[in-house]
Tab-separated table of C-alpha atoms and ligand atoms in Angstrom:
chain	number	residue	atom	x	y	z
M	122	UNK	CA	0.055	-0.102	-0.136
M	123	UNK	CA	1.448	3.447	-1.053
M	124	UNK	CA	1.354	6.327	1.383
M	125	UNK	CA	-0.835	8.255	-0.934
M	126	UNK	CA	-3.288	5.200	-0.607
M	127	UNK	CA	-2.793	5.248	3.327
M	128	UNK	CA	-3.485	8.981	3.422
M	129	UNK	CA	-7.078	8.316	2.470
M	130	UNK	CA	-7.364	6.677	5.876
M	131	UNK	CA	-5.223	9.017	7.930
M	132	UNK	CA	-7.086	12.286	7.030
M	133	UNK	CA	-10.366	10.753	8.526
M	134	UNK	CA	-8.925	8.138	11.469
M	135	UNK	CA	-7.988	9.498	14.925
M	136	UNK	CA	-6.921	5.721	15.998
M	137	UNK	CA	-3.638	3.946	15.692
M	138	UNK	CA	-2.342	2.427	12.530
M	139	UNK	CA	0.127	-0.481	12.578
M	140	UNK	CA	1.975	-1.528	9.545
M	141	UNK	CA	4.304	-4.460	8.798
M	142	UNK	CA	7.638	-2.496	9.214
M	143	UNK	CA	6.447	-0.863	12.476
M	144	UNK	CA	8.140	-1.927	15.949
M	145	UNK	CA	4.797	-3.057	17.318
M	146	UNK	CA	3.664	-5.154	14.534
M	147	UNK	CA	4.366	-8.621	15.432
M	148	UNK	CA	2.745	-8.260	19.018
M	149	UNK	CA	-0.388	-6.225	17.284
M	150	UNK	CA	-1.113	-9.380	14.949
M	151	UNK	CA	-0.901	-12.124	17.735
M	152	UNK	CA	-3.991	-13.640	18.489
M	153	UNK	CA	-4.855	-15.950	21.411
M	154	UNK	CA	-4.575	-19.198	19.640
M	155	UNK	CA	-0.964	-19.432	18.812
M	156	UNK	CA	-1.671	-21.936	16.120
M	157	UNK	CA	-2.937	-18.875	14.038
M	158	UNK	CA	0.112	-16.980	12.551
M	159	UNK	CA	-1.054	-14.521	9.871
M	160	UNK	CA	0.496	-11.259	8.445
M	161	UNK	CA	-2.290	-8.639	7.671
M	162	UNK	CA	-1.064	-5.620	5.546
M	163	UNK	CA	-2.612	-3.127	7.964
M	164	UNK	CA	-3.813	-3.115	11.764
M	165	UNK	CA	-6.009	-0.258	12.683
M	166	UNK	CA	-7.457	0.451	16.252
M	167	UNK	CA	-10.040	2.845	16.076
M	168	UNK	CA	-10.828	5.179	19.060
M	169	UNK	CA	-14.837	5.200	18.429
M	170	UNK	CA	-17.617	4.657	15.766
M	171	UNK	CA	-16.500	7.297	13.563
M	172	UNK	CA	-12.989	5.778	13.288
M	173	UNK	CA	-14.678	2.575	12.542
M	174	UNK	CA	-16.809	4.032	9.720
M	175	UNK	CA	-13.459	5.599	8.364
M	176	UNK	CA	-11.372	2.318	8.543
M	177	UNK	CA	-14.392	0.238	6.962
M	178	UNK	CA	-14.849	3.011	4.042
M	179	UNK	CA	-11.091	2.707	3.516
M	180	UNK	CA	-10.971	-0.971	3.519
M	181	UNK	CA	-13.607	-1.230	1.102
M	182	UNK	CA	-11.988	1.347	-1.482
M	183	UNK	CA	-8.977	-0.315	-1.251
M	184	UNK	CA	-10.676	-3.962	-1.661
M	185	UNK	CA	-8.839	-5.274	1.479
M	186	UNK	CA	-10.105	-8.477	3.227
M	187	UNK	CA	-11.403	-7.272	6.524
M	188	UNK	CA	-10.970	-8.988	9.802
M	189	UNK	CA	-12.549	-7.678	12.719
M	190	UNK	CA	-11.343	-8.181	16.369
M	191	UNK	CA	-12.440	-7.867	19.955
M	192	UNK	CA	-10.714	-10.188	22.395
M	193	UNK	CA	-8.931	-11.904	19.827
M	194	UNK	CA	-10.055	-15.451	21.150
M	195	UNK	CA	-11.913	-16.731	17.828
M	196	UNK	CA	-10.108	-20.341	17.785
M	197	UNK	CA	-10.142	-20.763	14.148
M	198	UNK	CA	-8.647	-17.256	14.151
M	199	UNK	CA	-11.371	-15.346	12.376
M	200	UNK	CA	-10.084	-11.999	13.732
M	201	UNK	CA	-6.971	-12.102	11.720
M	202	UNK	CA	-5.945	-12.465	8.109
M	203	UNK	CA	-3.128	-12.608	5.626
M	204	UNK	CA	-2.629	-9.357	3.530
M	205	UNK	CA	-5.983	-7.441	4.486
M	206	UNK	CA	-6.763	-5.276	7.299
M	207	UNK	CA	-7.513	-6.122	11.018
M	208	UNK	CA	-9.818	-3.771	12.607
M	209	UNK	CA	-8.847	-4.096	16.228
M	210	UNK	CA	-11.224	-2.582	18.653
M	211	UNK	CA	-8.911	-3.190	21.639
M	212	UNK	CA	-8.841	0.643	22.147
M	213	UNK	CA	-12.841	0.925	22.511
M	214	UNK	CA	-13.209	-0.860	25.811
M	215	UNK	CA	-15.461	0.039	28.827
M	216	UNK	CA	-18.703	-0.433	30.462
M	217	UNK	CA	-21.252	2.155	31.847
M	218	UNK	CA	-23.746	0.740	34.258
M	219	UNK	CA	-27.187	2.533	35.008
M	220	UNK	CA	-27.952	0.879	38.238
M	221	UNK	CA	-31.619	2.245	38.335
M	222	UNK	CA	-32.387	0.517	34.944
M	223	UNK	CA	-30.297	-2.241	35.447
M	224	UNK	CA	-28.727	-1.862	32.423
M	225	UNK	CA	-24.968	-1.648	30.854
M	226	UNK	CA	-23.742	-0.006	27.772
M	227	UNK	CA	-20.451	-1.919	26.825
M	228	UNK	CA	-17.971	-0.731	24.104
M	229	UNK	CA	-17.639	-3.171	21.021
M	230	UNK	CA	-13.834	-3.852	22.181
M	231	UNK	CA	-14.437	-4.725	25.845
M	232	UNK	CA	-13.176	-7.875	27.441
M	233	UNK	CA	-15.655	-9.811	29.972
M	234	UNK	CA	-13.720	-8.530	33.007
M	235	UNK	CA	-14.792	-4.754	31.916
M	236	UNK	CA	-18.594	-6.080	32.081
M	237	UNK	CA	-17.957	-8.171	35.149
M	238	UNK	CA	-16.490	-5.484	37.217
M	239	UNK	CA	-18.753	-2.720	36.299
M	240	UNK	CA	-21.849	-4.437	37.092
M	241	UNK	CA	-20.483	-6.234	40.131
M	242	UNK	CA	-19.602	-2.777	41.530
M	243	UNK	CA	-23.504	-2.293	41.669
M	244	UNK	CA	-24.310	-5.779	42.849
M	245	UNK	CA	-25.691	-6.764	39.373
M	246	UNK	CA	-24.432	-9.258	36.938
M	247	UNK	CA	-24.660	-10.108	33.243
M	248	UNK	CA	-24.283	-13.780	32.493
M	249	UNK	CA	-21.026	-14.262	30.542
M	250	UNK	CA	-18.189	-16.564	29.805
M	251	UNK	CA	-15.506	-18.130	32.240
M	252	UNK	CA	-12.378	-16.620	31.245
M	253	UNK	CA	-12.327	-12.884	31.886
M	254	UNK	CA	-10.013	-11.981	29.033
M	255	UNK	CA	-12.288	-13.243	26.524
M	256	UNK	CA	-14.149	-10.656	24.216
M	257	UNK	CA	-17.597	-9.341	24.961
M	258	UNK	CA	-18.271	-9.239	21.078
M	259	UNK	CA	-17.394	-12.580	19.949
M	260	UNK	CA	-18.728	-14.254	22.877
M	261	UNK	CA	-22.234	-12.338	22.758
M	262	UNK	CA	-22.428	-12.470	18.971
M	263	UNK	CA	-22.226	-16.282	18.899
M	264	UNK	CA	-24.300	-16.777	22.121
M	265	UNK	CA	-22.409	-16.941	25.356
M	266	UNK	CA	-22.349	-19.900	27.645
M	267	UNK	CA	-21.077	-19.349	31.341
M	268	UNK	CA	-21.651	-20.603	34.991
M	269	UNK	CA	-24.789	-18.666	35.421
M	270	UNK	CA	-26.448	-20.051	32.149
M	271	UNK	CA	-29.130	-22.064	33.945
M	272	UNK	CA	-30.376	-19.292	36.235
M	273	UNK	CA	-29.996	-16.300	33.766
M	274	UNK	CA	-29.667	-17.886	30.298
M	275	UNK	CA	-27.040	-17.426	27.515
M	276	UNK	CA	-25.423	-13.915	27.153
M	277	UNK	CA	-27.651	-13.109	24.176
M	278	UNK	CA	-30.663	-13.512	26.663
M	279	UNK	CA	-29.613	-10.509	28.177
M	280	UNK	CA	-28.931	-8.517	25.310
M	281	UNK	CA	-31.157	-5.468	24.897
M	282	UNK	CA	-29.680	-3.694	21.765
M	283	UNK	CA	-26.645	-2.903	19.695
M	284	UNK	CA	-25.394	-0.486	17.613
M	285	UNK	CA	-23.333	-1.366	14.699
M	286	UNK	CA	-21.463	0.008	11.881
M	287	UNK	CA	-23.106	-1.735	8.588
M	288	UNK	CA	-21.518	-2.832	5.495
M	289	UNK	CA	-22.298	0.366	3.675
M	290	UNK	CA	-20.856	2.517	6.520
M	291	UNK	CA	-24.261	3.224	7.961
M	292	UNK	CA	-24.573	3.377	11.739
M	293	UNK	CA	-27.731	1.318	12.849
M	294	UNK	CA	-29.103	0.231	16.030
M	295	UNK	CA	-30.789	-3.173	16.457
M	296	UNK	CA	-33.206	-4.475	19.338
M	297	UNK	CA	-36.737	-5.830	19.619
M	298	UNK	CA	-38.272	-2.520	18.414
M	299	UNK	CA	-35.651	-1.326	15.750
M	300	UNK	CA	-34.517	-3.657	12.970
M	301	UNK	CA	-35.879	-6.691	14.875
M	302	UNK	CA	-35.106	-9.107	12.132
M	303	UNK	CA	-31.415	-7.969	12.352
M	304	UNK	CA	-31.517	-8.404	16.045
M	305	UNK	CA	-32.680	-11.918	15.732
M	306	UNK	CA	-29.612	-12.546	13.631
M	307	UNK	CA	-27.188	-10.752	15.648
M	308	UNK	CA	-28.127	-13.363	18.607
M	309	UNK	CA	-26.127	-16.317	17.309
M	310	UNK	CA	-24.832	-15.176	14.084
M	311	UNK	CA	-23.870	-11.604	14.949
M	312	UNK	CA	-20.351	-11.673	13.391
M	313	UNK	CA	-21.754	-11.483	9.939
M	314	UNK	CA	-23.671	-8.394	9.755
M	315	UNK	CA	-21.773	-5.353	10.706
M	316	UNK	CA	-18.946	-3.950	13.348
M	317	UNK	CA	-20.817	-3.618	16.659
M	318	UNK	CA	-19.386	-0.645	18.358
M	319	UNK	CA	-21.842	-0.733	21.484
M	320	UNK	CA	-23.914	-3.381	23.284
M	321	UNK	CA	-26.641	-2.839	25.751
M	322	UNK	CA	-27.387	-5.574	28.231
M	323	UNK	CA	-30.008	-6.091	30.928
M	324	UNK	CA	-28.453	-6.835	34.152
M	325	UNK	CA	-29.606	-9.180	36.917
M	326	UNK	CA	-29.490	-8.483	40.825
M	327	UNK	CA	-26.675	-10.451	42.144
M	328	UNK	CA	-24.609	-10.381	45.603
M	329	UNK	CA	-21.754	-11.798	44.131
M	330	UNK	CA	-20.663	-14.646	46.934
M	331	UNK	CA	-20.867	-18.057	45.194
M	332	UNK	CA	-19.854	-21.537	46.303
M	333	UNK	CA	-17.412	-22.718	43.697
M	334	UNK	CA	-14.797	-25.565	43.030
M	335	UNK	CA	-14.007	-28.982	41.598
M	336	UNK	CA	-14.239	-32.694	43.312
M	337	UNK	CA	-11.653	-34.664	41.576
M	338	UNK	CA	-11.321	-38.515	41.739
M	339	UNK	CA	-9.357	-41.026	39.567
M	340	UNK	CA	-10.561	-41.771	36.155
M	341	UNK	CA	-11.413	-45.369	37.185
M	342	UNK	CA	-14.449	-43.690	39.052
M	343	UNK	CA	-15.554	-41.634	36.183
M	344	UNK	CA	-18.928	-43.654	35.517
M	345	UNK	CA	-19.795	-43.262	39.489
M	346	UNK	CA	-19.203	-39.685	39.122
M	347	UNK	CA	-21.209	-39.079	35.918
M	348	UNK	CA	-24.253	-40.798	37.857
M	349	UNK	CA	-23.734	-38.317	40.654
M	350	UNK	CA	-23.651	-35.491	38.041
M	351	UNK	CA	-26.793	-36.711	36.764
M	352	UNK	CA	-28.542	-36.353	39.911
M	353	UNK	CA	-26.991	-32.875	40.238
M	354	UNK	CA	-28.338	-31.750	36.996
M	355	UNK	CA	-32.027	-33.375	37.651
M	356	UNK	CA	-32.475	-32.337	41.208
M	357	UNK	CA	-30.276	-29.247	41.510
M	358	UNK	CA	-31.846	-25.759	41.320
M	359	UNK	CA	-31.178	-23.102	38.586
M	360	UNK	CA	-28.775	-21.679	40.773
M	361	UNK	CA	-26.392	-24.668	40.302
M	362	UNK	CA	-24.054	-24.673	37.406
M	363	UNK	CA	-22.316	-28.212	37.013
M	364	UNK	CA	-19.578	-29.527	34.790
M	365	UNK	CA	-18.570	-32.995	34.456
M	366	UNK	CA	-15.064	-33.631	33.008
M	367	UNK	CA	-12.317	-35.924	32.241
M	368	UNK	CA	-8.551	-35.011	31.637
M	369	UNK	CA	-4.999	-35.976	31.493
M	370	UNK	CA	-1.802	-33.820	31.742
M	371	UNK	CA	-0.819	-30.321	32.868
M	372	UNK	CA	-2.361	-29.207	36.216
M	373	UNK	CA	-4.945	-32.048	35.750
M	374	UNK	CA	-2.290	-34.653	36.227
M	375	UNK	CA	-4.535	-37.578	36.053
M	376	UNK	CA	-5.771	-39.251	34.155
M	377	UNK	CA	-8.750	-37.774	36.314
M	378	UNK	CA	-12.677	-37.572	36.351
M	379	UNK	CA	-14.171	-34.518	37.938
M	380	UNK	CA	-17.230	-32.543	38.688
M	381	UNK	CA	-16.867	-28.591	38.992
M	382	UNK	CA	-19.735	-26.546	40.468
M	383	UNK	CA	-20.707	-23.110	41.056
M	384	UNK	CA	-23.743	-22.503	43.423
M	385	UNK	CA	-25.029	-18.931	43.423
M	386	UNK	CA	-27.606	-19.429	45.917
M	387	UNK	CA	-27.108	-19.065	49.749
M	388	UNK	CA	-24.224	-21.080	51.300
M	389	UNK	CA	-26.951	-23.300	53.325
M	390	UNK	CA	-28.462	-24.194	49.782
M	391	UNK	CA	-25.000	-24.748	48.707
M	392	UNK	CA	-24.035	-27.194	51.292
M	393	UNK	CA	-27.408	-29.001	51.154
M	394	UNK	CA	-27.359	-29.520	47.298
M	395	UNK	CA	-23.787	-30.374	47.221
M	396	UNK	CA	-23.623	-32.928	50.071
M	397	UNK	CA	-24.098	-35.946	47.876
M	398	UNK	CA	-21.217	-34.926	45.653
M	399	UNK	CA	-18.699	-34.100	48.160
M	400	UNK	CA	-19.870	-37.460	50.235
M	401	UNK	CA	-18.200	-39.647	47.636
M	402	UNK	CA	-15.245	-40.782	49.516
M	403	UNK	CA	-11.405	-40.216	48.986
M	404	UNK	CA	-11.496	-37.628	46.395
M	405	UNK	CA	-7.885	-36.549	44.933
M	406	UNK	CA	-9.131	-32.991	45.705
M	407	UNK	CA	-12.122	-31.154	46.651
M	408	UNK	CA	-11.658	-27.281	46.312
M	409	UNK	CA	-15.098	-26.325	46.654
M	410	UNK	CA	-15.427	-23.106	49.026
M	411	UNK	CA	-17.219	-19.835	49.233
M	412	UNK	CA	-15.435	-17.049	46.988
M	413	UNK	CA	-16.483	-13.661	45.245
M	414	UNK	CA	-17.862	-14.483	41.857
M	415	UNK	CA	-15.187	-12.089	40.346
M	416	UNK	CA	-12.574	-14.366	41.791
M	417	UNK	CA	-14.253	-17.455	40.004
M	418	UNK	CA	-14.266	-15.267	36.887
M	419	UNK	CA	-10.571	-14.993	36.855
M	420	UNK	CA	-9.479	-18.513	38.215
M	421	UNK	CA	-8.864	-19.618	34.618
M	422	UNK	CA	-7.221	-16.703	33.192
M	423	UNK	CA	-3.830	-17.810	33.772
M	424	UNK	CA	-4.097	-21.410	32.656
M	425	UNK	CA	-5.913	-20.073	29.677
M	426	UNK	CA	-3.449	-17.312	28.886
M	427	UNK	CA	-2.606	-16.061	25.270
M	428	UNK	CA	0.064	-17.845	23.368
M	429	UNK	CA	-0.679	-21.434	23.746
M	430	UNK	CA	-1.647	-23.840	20.981
M	431	UNK	CA	-5.376	-25.067	21.246
M	432	UNK	CA	-8.051	-27.117	19.357
M	433	UNK	CA	-11.517	-28.131	20.410
M	434	UNK	CA	-14.480	-30.096	18.847
M	435	UNK	CA	-17.913	-29.534	20.660
M	436	UNK	CA	-21.617	-30.739	20.124
M	437	UNK	CA	-24.898	-30.556	21.938
M	438	UNK	CA	-26.027	-33.915	23.067
M	439	UNK	CA	-29.392	-35.321	23.927
M	440	UNK	CA	-28.049	-37.617	26.628
M	441	UNK	CA	-24.847	-38.561	28.363
M	442	UNK	CA	-24.811	-42.411	28.342
M	443	UNK	CA	-22.457	-44.627	30.380
M	444	UNK	CA	-20.957	-45.927	27.056
M	445	UNK	CA	-19.957	-42.539	25.842
M	446	UNK	CA	-18.369	-41.898	29.139
M	447	UNK	CA	-16.305	-45.100	28.949
M	448	UNK	CA	-15.606	-44.309	25.311
M	449	UNK	CA	-14.100	-41.041	26.577
M	450	UNK	CA	-12.094	-42.653	29.307
M	451	UNK	CA	-10.443	-44.714	26.330
M	452	UNK	CA	-9.621	-41.385	24.318
M	453	UNK	CA	-8.262	-39.683	27.492
M	454	UNK	CA	-5.679	-42.279	27.650
M	455	UNK	CA	-4.821	-41.404	24.071
M	456	UNK	CA	-3.906	-37.860	24.457
M	457	UNK	CA	-0.318	-37.194	23.027
M	458	UNK	CA	2.436	-36.899	25.660
M	459	UNK	CA	3.298	-33.299	26.196
M	460	UNK	CA	-0.283	-32.073	25.704
M	461	UNK	CA	-3.200	-31.513	28.275
M	462	UNK	CA	-6.429	-32.779	26.858
M	463	UNK	CA	-9.828	-34.089	28.061
M	464	UNK	CA	-13.480	-33.480	27.851
M	465	UNK	CA	-15.995	-31.263	29.574
M	466	UNK	CA	-19.905	-31.498	29.691
M	467	UNK	CA	-22.001	-28.671	30.690
M	468	UNK	CA	-25.818	-29.098	31.685
M	469	UNK	CA	-27.868	-27.006	29.329
M	470	UNK	CA	-31.800	-26.436	29.767
M	471	UNK	CA	-33.348	-24.328	32.242
M	472	UNK	CA	-32.982	-20.573	31.755
M	473	UNK	CA	-31.685	-21.422	28.295
M	474	UNK	CA	-34.608	-23.596	27.228
M	475	UNK	CA	-37.149	-21.193	28.634
M	476	UNK	CA	-36.213	-19.026	25.415
M	477	UNK	CA	-37.864	-20.570	22.430
M	478	UNK	CA	-35.610	-21.864	19.704
M	479	UNK	CA	-37.130	-19.447	17.074
M	480	UNK	CA	-36.592	-16.281	18.951
M	481	UNK	CA	-32.785	-16.064	18.389
M	482	UNK	CA	-30.406	-17.391	15.444
M	483	UNK	CA	-28.734	-19.442	18.158
M	484	UNK	CA	-29.546	-23.124	17.412
M	485	UNK	CA	-29.576	-25.993	20.087
M	486	UNK	CA	-31.309	-24.677	22.934
M	487	UNK	CA	-33.076	-27.985	23.410
M	488	UNK	CA	-29.995	-30.037	23.964
M	489	UNK	CA	-29.654	-31.667	27.085
M	490	UNK	CA	-25.745	-31.032	27.446
M	491	UNK	CA	-22.943	-29.124	25.729
M	492	UNK	CA	-19.982	-31.344	25.377
M	493	UNK	CA	-16.569	-30.491	24.174
M	494	UNK	CA	-13.220	-32.208	23.609
M	495	UNK	CA	-10.162	-29.686	24.333
M	496	UNK	CA	-6.659	-29.932	23.979
M	497	UNK	CA	-3.652	-27.547	24.776
M	498	UNK	CA	0.008	-27.912	23.895
M	499	UNK	CA	3.070	-25.750	23.300
M	500	UNK	CA	5.438	-27.673	21.196
M	501	UNK	CA	4.521	-27.113	17.433
M	502	UNK	CA	5.864	-30.694	16.601
M	503	UNK	CA	2.776	-32.163	18.213
M	504	UNK	CA	0.314	-30.123	15.928
M	505	UNK	CA	-0.832	-32.994	13.934
M	506	UNK	CA	-1.164	-35.614	16.679
M	507	UNK	CA	-3.387	-33.104	18.858
M	508	UNK	CA	-5.564	-32.057	15.785
M	509	UNK	CA	-5.984	-35.752	15.031
M	510	UNK	CA	-6.743	-36.423	18.899
M	511	UNK	CA	-9.515	-33.631	18.790
M	512	UNK	CA	-11.045	-35.240	15.577
M	513	UNK	CA	-11.099	-38.554	16.796
M	514	UNK	CA	-12.420	-37.362	20.251
M	515	UNK	CA	-15.288	-35.660	18.396
M	516	UNK	CA	-16.096	-38.674	16.333
M	517	UNK	CA	-16.828	-40.646	19.750
M	518	UNK	CA	-19.616	-38.005	20.604
M	519	UNK	CA	-21.108	-38.013	16.945
M	520	UNK	CA	-23.818	-40.891	17.529
M	521	UNK	CA	-25.309	-39.060	20.709
M	522	UNK	CA	-25.400	-35.671	19.109
M	523	UNK	CA	-28.488	-33.396	18.824
M	524	UNK	CA	-29.380	-30.445	16.554
M	525	UNK	CA	-27.131	-27.335	16.002
M	526	UNK	CA	-23.614	-26.716	17.157
M	527	UNK	CA	-22.391	-23.625	19.114
M	528	UNK	CA	-20.778	-21.410	16.621
M	529	UNK	CA	-18.022	-20.099	18.672
M	530	UNK	CA	-16.544	-23.511	19.075
M	531	UNK	CA	-16.659	-24.604	15.468
M	532	UNK	CA	-13.072	-24.795	14.315
M	533	UNK	CA	-13.798	-26.388	10.871
M	534	UNK	CA	-14.214	-23.797	8.322
M	535	UNK	CA	-15.823	-23.402	4.782
M	536	UNK	CA	-18.178	-25.774	3.108
M	537	UNK	CA	-21.700	-26.159	4.565
M	538	UNK	CA	-20.370	-25.767	8.060
M	539	UNK	CA	-22.752	-22.804	8.756
M	540	UNK	CA	-25.743	-24.559	7.540
M	541	UNK	CA	-24.999	-27.405	9.796
M	542	UNK	CA	-24.386	-25.087	12.761
M	543	UNK	CA	-28.000	-23.287	12.195
M	544	UNK	CA	-30.015	-25.953	10.479
M	545	UNK	CA	-31.559	-25.368	7.015
M	546	UNK	CA	-34.696	-23.227	7.986
M	547	UNK	CA	-32.658	-20.891	10.192
M	548	UNK	CA	-29.803	-20.682	7.654
M	549	UNK	CA	-32.021	-19.788	4.792
M	550	UNK	CA	-33.558	-16.834	6.879
M	551	UNK	CA	-29.879	-15.632	7.796
M	552	UNK	CA	-29.140	-15.757	4.024
M	553	UNK	CA	-32.182	-13.599	3.407
M	554	UNK	CA	-30.941	-11.142	6.302
M	555	UNK	CA	-27.187	-11.463	4.866
M	556	UNK	CA	-28.421	-10.189	1.460
M	557	UNK	CA	-30.314	-7.461	3.000
M	558	UNK	CA	-27.315	-6.185	5.223
M	559	UNK	CA	-24.167	-7.444	3.539
M	560	UNK	CA	-24.787	-8.572	-0.112
M	561	UNK	CA	-21.051	-8.225	-1.040
M	562	UNK	CA	-20.155	-10.427	2.167
M	563	UNK	CA	-17.792	-7.641	3.335
M	564	UNK	CA	-17.728	-9.490	6.881
M	565	UNK	CA	-16.704	-13.008	5.580
M	566	UNK	CA	-14.175	-13.916	8.367
M	567	UNK	CA	-16.735	-15.740	10.434
M	568	UNK	CA	-18.865	-18.880	10.345
M	569	UNK	CA	-19.970	-17.447	6.856
M	570	UNK	CA	-23.484	-17.086	5.849
M	571	UNK	CA	-23.003	-16.906	1.877
M	572	UNK	CA	-25.236	-14.331	0.376
I	1140	FAD	C1	-10.011	-18.901	26.564
I	1140	FAD	C2	-11.176	-19.151	25.952
I	1140	FAD	C3	-12.521	-18.983	26.811
I	1140	FAD	C4	-13.541	-19.328	26.370
I	1140	FAD	N1	-14.534	-19.389	27.192
I	1140	FAD	C5	-15.800	-19.322	26.683
I	1140	FAD	C6	-16.902	-19.158	27.693
I	1140	FAD	O1	-16.929	-19.480	28.746
I	1140	FAD	N2	-18.239	-19.266	27.121
I	1140	FAD	C7	-18.280	-19.252	25.688
I	1140	FAD	O2	-19.701	-19.300	25.094
I	1140	FAD	N3	-17.294	-19.120	24.954
I	1140	FAD	C8	-16.173	-19.184	25.392
I	1140	FAD	N4	-15.175	-19.257	24.436
I	1140	FAD	C9	-15.295	-19.235	22.970
I	1140	FAD	C10	-15.391	-17.639	22.715
I	1140	FAD	O3	-16.964	-17.165	22.931
I	1140	FAD	C11	-15.106	-17.317	21.172
I	1140	FAD	O4	-13.709	-17.532	20.908
I	1140	FAD	C12	-15.308	-15.778	20.893
I	1140	FAD	O5	-15.335	-15.755	19.544
I	1140	FAD	C13	-14.314	-14.819	21.378
I	1140	FAD	O6	-14.717	-13.639	21.244
I	1140	FAD	P1	-13.698	-12.536	21.158
I	1140	FAD	O7	-14.043	-11.340	21.041
I	1140	FAD	O8	-12.562	-12.858	21.965
I	1140	FAD	O9	-12.796	-13.121	19.588
I	1140	FAD	P2	-12.443	-12.289	18.145
I	1140	FAD	O10	-11.364	-13.369	17.724
I	1140	FAD	O11	-12.077	-10.916	18.614
I	1140	FAD	O12	-13.557	-12.240	17.374
I	1140	FAD	C14	-14.445	-13.755	17.219
I	1140	FAD	C15	-15.569	-13.388	15.959
I	1140	FAD	O13	-16.345	-12.074	16.355
I	1140	FAD	C16	-16.012	-11.330	15.336
I	1140	FAD	N5	-16.106	-9.854	16.272
I	1140	FAD	C17	-15.284	-9.504	17.031
I	1140	FAD	N6	-15.618	-8.246	17.453
I	1140	FAD	C18	-16.718	-7.922	16.797
I	1140	FAD	C19	-17.478	-6.777	16.944
I	1140	FAD	N7	-17.243	-5.634	17.652
I	1140	FAD	N8	-18.569	-6.713	15.942
I	1140	FAD	C20	-18.827	-7.779	14.920
I	1140	FAD	N9	-17.941	-8.658	14.947
I	1140	FAD	C21	-16.901	-8.905	15.892
I	1140	FAD	C22	-14.765	-11.457	14.685
I	1140	FAD	O14	-14.621	-10.832	13.512
I	1140	FAD	C23	-14.601	-12.840	14.725
I	1140	FAD	O15	-15.536	-13.481	13.816
I	1140	FAD	C24	-13.801	-19.179	24.961
I	1140	FAD	C25	-12.624	-19.102	23.915
I	1140	FAD	C26	-11.491	-19.146	24.663
I	1140	FAD	C27	-10.099	-19.033	23.675
């Protein structure tokens, strides 16, 4: 790109511009998953909506491939590209809470910690994900799972409105009242329709003390633990989030089986509801204790820090049969040496299922469980072995899968993947929306709805 061409941007743009020969280029082009190593022609960091409009207009004039970045955690690397432009919103962070209305306005480049901290300062909460450096935008636009999901639903179920810069440079709002069809698509397929500069969320009263931790046993007890897990899922209150897991390597040592819980009811209720789980004798570890919610939200920040190599495959399950648990135990034994890998299962239902499947583009509310095989490693020589492990692990769960996939975990790219994520009917509805809002497919680095 010549200085003359770049001048067409700098005349209108107040933010930061990073080019390949600038000293900060290598850190600016890095994304969370270090499997992804791309070299954009330009990285721009807008300071506000006007800058986003200027960057988008410039990119379209120059016919540059556009990647949009919030927290940079896209597992397949959608928020970067080779040779194109990255519109990196990391200078557009922050959340403003209106305690009287119980709402938060959150800037389009914020991370979960920005929203969590601002809401908890008023004893309020928005249900979001479990690692505080994840971006609010990518997480919300795909759905948003987290430890409060059975009580307050997915993150999109608390979304009231967005302001976005559309493909043609217009700044528009979407909510139930304004552009309602766009608002439907934003909630589950949102990375396809524009660059969101503001989110507005409904917040829920939340004192902020929770009972959280993990009970860990040797993997030989996985079926017994899975039985207990089923009881917790069936009998526990909406305030109880539970995850069943099996893993080996890293901090998990192992191989081990575990149940993690976060109970957001009173400590007396938590003690009562968790007594059966904690009574199972001789755990390797029982870390369940009372702690501030904000502490829980940061517990996995360090283990899930930037710069590791990562792959995952997830599905929604109609049930969690003993045969699958046994198959997973076999798969855990095959995690390559030097990697940390395993399975985790989160109970679905309750507040998630209380919203109709048709109300949002997100697909899969009727599932009983979300399940994922995840593997983390640092040595590039293990890339092929670790990716093959994740593929084989996903195949194990395939016979039990129900409709839909969680778009934010899907690492396969291209082909008919988006149709598989949303199902035929929703996919067609999304195509109509894409034709209206982005007929030239300007926003295509995502699980793409082809116009
Ligand atoms: C460590 C880790 C923990 C995770 N934990 C959870 C969890 O608890 N719950 C959960 O539901 N998911 C979780 N995820 C998955 C996560 O939701 C997705 O990776 C999500 O896409 C990350 O959002 P981001 O803003 O950080 O990503 P980015 O890579 O910045 O963006 C992801 C996608 O969103 C688009 N995008 C980004 N910003 C905007 C914007 N402002 N407007 C329009 N499009 C935009 C990008 O173009 C890209 O397609 C986790 C992922 C990781 C790596």
